[in-house]
PDB file of C-alpha atoms and ligand atoms in Angstrom:
ATOM      1  CA  MET A   1     -94.591-103.533   4.015  1.00  0.00           C
ATOM      2  CA  LYS A   2     -97.224-104.009   1.284  1.00  0.00           C
ATOM      3  CA  ILE A   3     -95.771-101.167  -0.849  1.00  0.00           C
ATOM      4  CA  ILE A   4     -92.094-102.758  -0.382  1.00  0.00           C
ATOM      5  CA  LEU A   5     -93.426-106.050  -1.414  1.00  0.00           C
ATOM      6  CA  ILE A   6     -95.292-104.609  -4.517  1.00  0.00           C
ATOM      7  CA  ARG A   7     -92.088-102.666  -5.471  1.00  0.00           C
ATOM      8  CA  PHE A   8     -90.020-105.892  -5.002  1.00  0.00           C
ATOM      9  CA  SER A   9     -92.317-107.935  -7.333  1.00  0.00           C
ATOM     10  CA  ILE A  10     -92.321-105.145  -9.939  1.00  0.00           C
ATOM     11  CA  ILE A  11     -88.445-105.259  -9.876  1.00  0.00           C
ATOM     12  CA  LEU A  12     -88.586-109.138 -10.038  1.00  0.00           C
ATOM     13  CA  GLY A  13     -91.008-108.857 -13.020  1.00  0.00           C
ATOM     14  CA  LEU A  14     -88.775-106.556 -14.887  1.00  0.00           C
ATOM     15  CA  LEU A  15     -85.792-108.469 -14.322  1.00  0.00           C
ATOM     16  CA  ALA A  16     -87.573-111.642 -15.448  1.00  0.00           C
ATOM     17  CA  ALA A  17     -88.731-110.014 -18.531  1.00  0.00           C
ATOM     18  CA  THR A  18     -85.260-108.961 -19.477  1.00  0.00           C
ATOM     19  CA  GLN A  19     -83.397-112.057 -18.298  1.00  0.00           C
ATOM     20  CA  VAL A  20     -85.465-114.828 -19.580  1.00  0.00           C
ATOM     21  CA  PHE A  21     -84.317-114.275 -22.974  1.00  0.00           C
ATOM     22  CA  ALA A  22     -80.750-113.573 -21.903  1.00  0.00           C
ATOM     23  CA  GLU A  23     -77.976-115.676 -23.338  1.00  0.00           C
ATOM     24  CA  ASP A  24     -77.130-118.947 -21.603  1.00  0.00           C
ATOM     25  CA  ILE A  25     -74.115-119.033 -19.146  1.00  0.00           C
ATOM     26  CA  LYS A  26     -70.735-119.481 -20.440  1.00  0.00           C
ATOM     27  CA  ARG A  27     -69.439-122.892 -19.193  1.00  0.00           C
ATOM     28  CA  ASP A  28     -65.671-122.933 -20.232  1.00  0.00           C
ATOM     29  CA  PHE A  29     -63.038-124.019 -17.797  1.00  0.00           C
ATOM     30  CA  SER A  30     -61.854-120.662 -16.934  1.00  0.00           C
ATOM     31  CA  THR A  31     -65.347-119.277 -16.168  1.00  0.00           C
ATOM     32  CA  VAL A  32     -66.029-122.274 -13.889  1.00  0.00           C
ATOM     33  CA  MET A  33     -62.704-121.645 -11.990  1.00  0.00           C
ATOM     34  CA  GLN A  34     -63.396-117.938 -11.685  1.00  0.00           C
ATOM     35  CA  GLY A  35     -66.783-118.990 -10.283  1.00  0.00           C
ATOM     36  CA  ALA A  36     -65.222-121.279  -7.727  1.00  0.00           C
ATOM     37  CA  LYS A  37     -62.979-118.442  -6.477  1.00  0.00           C
ATOM     38  CA  ILE A  38     -65.965-115.836  -6.373  1.00  0.00           C
ATOM     39  CA  PHE A  39     -68.114-118.636  -4.543  1.00  0.00           C
ATOM     40  CA  LYS A  40     -65.413-119.235  -1.885  1.00  0.00           C
ATOM     41  CA  GLU A  41     -64.994-115.349  -1.199  1.00  0.00           C
ATOM     42  CA  ASN A  42     -68.708-114.651  -1.076  1.00  0.00           C
ATOM     43  CA  CYS A  43     -70.908-117.594  -0.530  1.00  0.00           C
ATOM     44  CA  SER A  44     -69.033-120.410   1.221  1.00  0.00           C
ATOM     45  CA  VAL A  45     -69.265-118.994   4.700  1.00  0.00           C
ATOM     46  CA  CYS A  46     -72.832-119.879   4.685  1.00  0.00           C
ATOM     47  CA  HIS A  47     -73.366-122.421   1.939  1.00  0.00           C
ATOM     48  CA  GLY A  48     -70.263-124.443   2.728  1.00  0.00           C
ATOM     49  CA  HIS A  49     -66.949-124.788   0.620  1.00  0.00           C
ATOM     50  CA  HIS A  50     -68.510-127.240  -1.728  1.00  0.00           C
ATOM     51  CA  GLY A  51     -71.878-125.740  -1.859  1.00  0.00           C
ATOM     52  CA  GLN A  52     -73.164-128.495   0.478  1.00  0.00           C
ATOM     53  CA  GLY A  53     -75.322-126.166   2.592  1.00  0.00           C
ATOM     54  CA  ASN A  54     -75.974-126.326   6.399  1.00  0.00           C
ATOM     55  CA  PRO A  55     -76.695-129.923   7.431  1.00  0.00           C
ATOM     56  CA  GLY A  56     -79.865-128.656   9.283  1.00  0.00           C
ATOM     57  CA  TRP A  57     -81.167-126.791   6.078  1.00  0.00           C
ATOM     58  CA  ARG A  58     -84.444-128.621   6.162  1.00  0.00           C
ATOM     59  CA  THR A  59     -85.312-127.172   9.554  1.00  0.00           C
ATOM     60  CA  ARG A  60     -85.329-123.632  10.649  1.00  0.00           C
ATOM     61  CA  GLY A  61     -82.672-121.763  12.776  1.00  0.00           C
ATOM     62  CA  SER A  62     -83.599-120.340  16.372  1.00  0.00           C
ATOM     63  CA  ASP A  63     -84.638-117.277  14.737  1.00  0.00           C
ATOM     64  CA  GLY A  64     -87.295-119.190  12.824  1.00  0.00           C
ATOM     65  CA  LYS A  65     -85.449-118.473   9.487  1.00  0.00           C
ATOM     66  CA  LEU A  66     -84.165-121.018   6.908  1.00  0.00           C
ATOM     67  CA  LEU A  67     -80.606-122.325   7.133  1.00  0.00           C
ATOM     68  CA  PRO A  68     -78.587-121.860   4.077  1.00  0.00           C
ATOM     69  CA  PRO A  69     -79.556-124.646   1.584  1.00  0.00           C
ATOM     70  CA  PRO A  70     -77.211-126.871  -0.416  1.00  0.00           C
ATOM     71  CA  LEU A  71     -76.416-125.454  -3.921  1.00  0.00           C
ATOM     72  CA  ASN A  72     -74.530-128.620  -5.225  1.00  0.00           C
ATOM     73  CA  GLY A  73     -77.652-130.243  -6.706  1.00  0.00           C
ATOM     74  CA  SER A  74     -78.688-131.990  -3.611  1.00  0.00           C
ATOM     75  CA  GLY A  75     -81.043-129.453  -2.395  1.00  0.00           C
ATOM     76  CA  HIS A  76     -83.785-127.789  -4.473  1.00  0.00           C
ATOM     77  CA  ALA A  77     -81.740-124.975  -6.017  1.00  0.00           C
ATOM     78  CA  TRP A  78     -81.930-126.842  -9.391  1.00  0.00           C
ATOM     79  CA  HIS A  79     -85.799-126.290  -9.348  1.00  0.00           C
ATOM     80  CA  HIS A  80     -85.161-122.596 -10.032  1.00  0.00           C
ATOM     81  CA  THR A  81     -84.506-121.494 -13.633  1.00  0.00           C
ATOM     82  CA  LEU A  82     -81.651-119.339 -14.678  1.00  0.00           C
ATOM     83  CA  PRO A  83     -83.541-115.982 -14.025  1.00  0.00           C
ATOM     84  CA  ILE A  84     -84.683-116.974 -10.735  1.00  0.00           C
ATOM     85  CA  LEU A  85     -81.251-118.251  -9.556  1.00  0.00           C
ATOM     86  CA  ARG A  86     -79.773-114.749 -10.627  1.00  0.00           C
ATOM     87  CA  GLN A  87     -82.552-112.957  -8.717  1.00  0.00           C
ATOM     88  CA  ARG A  88     -81.890-115.021  -5.666  1.00  0.00           C
ATOM     89  CA  VAL A  89     -78.231-113.857  -5.569  1.00  0.00           C
ATOM     90  CA  LEU A  90     -78.893-110.177  -6.781  1.00  0.00           C
ATOM     91  CA  TYR A  91     -81.595-109.550  -4.174  1.00  0.00           C
ATOM     92  CA  GLY A  92     -80.983-112.245  -1.367  1.00  0.00           C
ATOM     93  CA  GLY A  93     -83.769-113.545   0.753  1.00  0.00           C
ATOM     94  CA  ILE A  94     -84.210-110.630   3.192  1.00  0.00           C
ATOM     95  CA  PRO A  95     -87.151-109.116   1.071  1.00  0.00           C
ATOM     96  CA  THR A  96     -89.136-112.353   1.263  1.00  0.00           C
ATOM     97  CA  GLY A  97     -88.406-112.883   5.047  1.00  0.00           C
ATOM     98  CA  GLY A  98     -85.190-114.890   4.761  1.00  0.00           C
ATOM     99  CA  SER A  99     -81.585-113.937   5.773  1.00  0.00           C
ATOM    100  CA  MET A 100     -79.433-114.278   2.638  1.00  0.00           C
ATOM    101  CA  PRO A 101     -77.792-110.860   1.823  1.00  0.00           C
ATOM    102  CA  PRO A 102     -78.192-109.179  -1.521  1.00  0.00           C
ATOM    103  CA  PHE A 103     -75.186-109.134  -3.856  1.00  0.00           C
ATOM    104  CA  ARG A 104     -76.392-106.748  -6.515  1.00  0.00           C
ATOM    105  CA  ASP A 105     -73.965-104.011  -5.235  1.00  0.00           C
ATOM    106  CA  LYS A 106     -71.004-106.423  -4.961  1.00  0.00           C
ATOM    107  CA  LEU A 107     -71.097-108.762  -7.897  1.00  0.00           C
ATOM    108  CA  LYS A 108     -71.791-108.185 -11.567  1.00  0.00           C
ATOM    109  CA  LEU A 109     -74.031-110.495 -13.481  1.00  0.00           C
ATOM    110  CA  PRO A 110     -71.256-112.374 -15.427  1.00  0.00           C
ATOM    111  CA  GLU A 111     -69.613-113.018 -11.990  1.00  0.00           C
ATOM    112  CA  ILE A 112     -72.876-114.387 -10.719  1.00  0.00           C
ATOM    113  CA  ASP A 113     -73.133-116.507 -13.737  1.00  0.00           C
ATOM    114  CA  ALA A 114     -69.720-117.787 -13.187  1.00  0.00           C
ATOM    115  CA  ILE A 115     -70.680-118.989  -9.668  1.00  0.00           C
ATOM    116  CA  ILE A 116     -73.740-120.711 -11.177  1.00  0.00           C
ATOM    117  CA  ALA A 117     -71.450-122.386 -13.791  1.00  0.00           C
ATOM    118  CA  TRP A 118     -69.196-123.695 -10.992  1.00  0.00           C
ATOM    119  CA  LEU A 119     -72.131-125.021  -8.884  1.00  0.00           C
ATOM    120  CA  GLN A 120     -73.724-126.667 -11.884  1.00  0.00           C
ATOM    121  CA  SER A 121     -70.291-128.368 -12.651  1.00  0.00           C
ATOM    122  CA  ARG A 122     -71.044-130.222  -9.305  1.00  0.00           C
ATOM    123  CA  TRP A 123     -74.565-131.244 -10.209  1.00  0.00           C
ATOM    124  CA  PRO A 124     -75.134-134.757 -11.157  1.00  0.00           C
ATOM    125  CA  ASP A 125     -75.878-135.128 -14.929  1.00  0.00           C
ATOM    126  CA  ASP A 126     -79.470-136.147 -14.613  1.00  0.00           C
ATOM    127  CA  ILE A 127     -80.152-133.195 -12.387  1.00  0.00           C
ATOM    128  CA  PHE A 128     -78.404-130.725 -14.780  1.00  0.00           C
ATOM    129  CA  LYS A 129     -80.411-132.116 -17.759  1.00  0.00           C
ATOM    130  CA  LYS A 130     -83.725-131.685 -15.978  1.00  0.00           C
ATOM    131  CA  TRP A 131     -82.640-128.187 -15.178  1.00  0.00           C
ATOM    132  CA  GLU A 132     -81.814-127.524 -18.880  1.00  0.00           C
ATOM    133  CA  ASN A 133     -85.188-128.812 -19.997  1.00  0.00           C
ATOM    134  CA  ALA A 134     -87.062-126.500 -17.519  1.00  0.00           C
ATOM    135  CA  ASN A 135     -85.148-123.502 -18.865  1.00  0.00           C
ATOM    136  CA  ARG A 136     -85.771-124.538 -22.451  1.00  0.00           C
ATOM    137  CA  LEU A 137     -89.537-124.899 -21.717  1.00  0.00           C
ATOM    138  CA  GLU A 138     -89.501-121.276 -20.018  1.00  0.00           C
ATOM    139  CA  LYS A 139     -87.739-119.721 -22.927  1.00  0.00           C
ATOM    140  CA  ARG A 140     -90.501-120.973 -25.347  1.00  0.00           C
ATOM    141  CA  ARG A 141     -93.424-119.504 -23.236  1.00  0.00           C
TER     142      ARG A 141
HETATM  143  C1  LIG B 201     -75.191-114.936   5.374  1.00  0.00           C
HETATM  144  C2  LIG B 201     -75.339-116.252   4.678  1.00  0.00           C
HETATM  145  C3  LIG B 201     -75.413-116.287   3.219  1.00  0.00           C
HETATM  146  C4  LIG B 201     -74.618-115.997   2.340  1.00  0.00           C
HETATM  147  C5  LIG B 201     -73.239-115.174   2.469  1.00  0.00           C
HETATM  148  C6  LIG B 201     -75.060-116.277   1.071  1.00  0.00           C
HETATM  149  N1  LIG B 201     -76.318-117.042   1.166  1.00  0.00           N
HETATM  150 FE1  LIG B 201     -77.440-117.864  -0.291  1.00  0.00          FE
HETATM  151  N2  LIG B 201     -78.861-118.431   1.041  1.00  0.00           N
HETATM  152  C7  LIG B 201     -78.680-118.258   2.459  1.00  0.00           C
HETATM  153  C8  LIG B 201     -79.982-118.527   3.193  1.00  0.00           C
HETATM  154  C9  LIG B 201     -80.174-118.547   4.583  1.00  0.00           C
HETATM  155  C10 LIG B 201     -80.784-119.120   2.167  1.00  0.00           C
HETATM  156  C11 LIG B 201     -82.343-119.432   2.214  1.00  0.00           C
HETATM  157  C12 LIG B 201     -83.071-118.290   1.843  1.00  0.00           C
HETATM  158  C13 LIG B 201     -83.083-117.191   2.877  1.00  0.00           C
HETATM  159  O1  LIG B 201     -83.235-117.339   4.057  1.00  0.00           O
HETATM  160  O2  LIG B 201     -82.776-116.043   2.467  1.00  0.00           O
HETATM  161  C14 LIG B 201     -80.108-118.912   0.824  1.00  0.00           C
HETATM  162  C15 LIG B 201     -80.590-119.172  -0.475  1.00  0.00           C
HETATM  163  C16 LIG B 201     -79.839-119.163  -1.601  1.00  0.00           C
HETATM  164  C17 LIG B 201     -80.281-119.676  -2.903  1.00  0.00           C
HETATM  165  C18 LIG B 201     -81.621-120.337  -3.159  1.00  0.00           C
HETATM  166  C19 LIG B 201     -81.553-121.814  -3.022  1.00  0.00           C
HETATM  167  C20 LIG B 201     -82.909-122.524  -3.029  1.00  0.00           C
HETATM  168  O3  LIG B 201     -82.570-123.849  -2.976  1.00  0.00           O
HETATM  169  O4  LIG B 201     -83.838-122.006  -3.095  1.00  0.00           O
HETATM  170  C21 LIG B 201     -79.195-119.379  -3.874  1.00  0.00           C
HETATM  171  C22 LIG B 201     -79.309-119.916  -5.241  1.00  0.00           C
HETATM  172  C23 LIG B 201     -78.146-118.871  -2.983  1.00  0.00           C
HETATM  173  N3  LIG B 201     -78.465-118.730  -1.838  1.00  0.00           N
HETATM  174  C24 LIG B 201     -76.997-118.551  -3.545  1.00  0.00           C
HETATM  175  C25 LIG B 201     -75.883-117.963  -2.975  1.00  0.00           C
HETATM  176  C26 LIG B 201     -74.848-117.377  -3.565  1.00  0.00           C
HETATM  177  C27 LIG B 201     -74.469-117.616  -5.023  1.00  0.00           C
HETATM  178  C28 LIG B 201     -73.987-116.700  -2.557  1.00  0.00           C
HETATM  179  C29 LIG B 201     -72.666-115.957  -2.737  1.00  0.00           C
HETATM  180  C30 LIG B 201     -72.742-114.972  -3.824  1.00  0.00           C
HETATM  181  C31 LIG B 201     -74.813-116.714  -1.403  1.00  0.00           C
HETATM  182  N4  LIG B 201     -75.965-117.489  -1.562  1.00  0.00           N
HETATM  183  C32 LIG B 201     -74.397-116.268  -0.170  1.00  0.00           C
HETATM  184  C33 LIG B 201     -77.622-117.781   3.134  1.00  0.00           C
HETATM  185  C34 LIG B 201     -76.484-117.038   2.498  1.00  0.00           C
END
């Protein structure tokens, strides 16, 4: 278990190093619409059609695991910078004891970025600004 966790953190470290400096997400209309479609096909079954999450997301399910949280700006997904959001989707939550499946074999990075662009088009402006500032600070580090 320890070895798996160490290996996982090395992967995360490498990913963070390469992706922190990656370009920002494209946010044009067609990317956002593409993101909406990919989200509906892959994520809405758990996170809800509008990314609203499971109403009981602050509590745990009967198996002791977290329920799918909102991604529409009302939860805490916006506390994660872009590299972390991408990692959550690529690797899912299973390696850290959660239940979200990984999407690294199913979706390409531009598709994941399109989903993030669509989700963020639903975030309140002040939440999005805070997220942008956090990303800017991280890039400067
Ligand atoms: C089988 C259900 C399921 C599917 C399908 C799923 N998720 Fe999740 N997701 C979860 C759960 C449950 C969590 C909470 C962490 C955990 O237990 O893995 C989560 C957490 C997240 C987080 C972290 C949010 C936070 O506030 O920390 C993001 C981002 C996310 N999911 C995005 C997605 C995207 C994008 C897709 C589709 C490509 C997707 N999820 C598909 C169940 C799912």
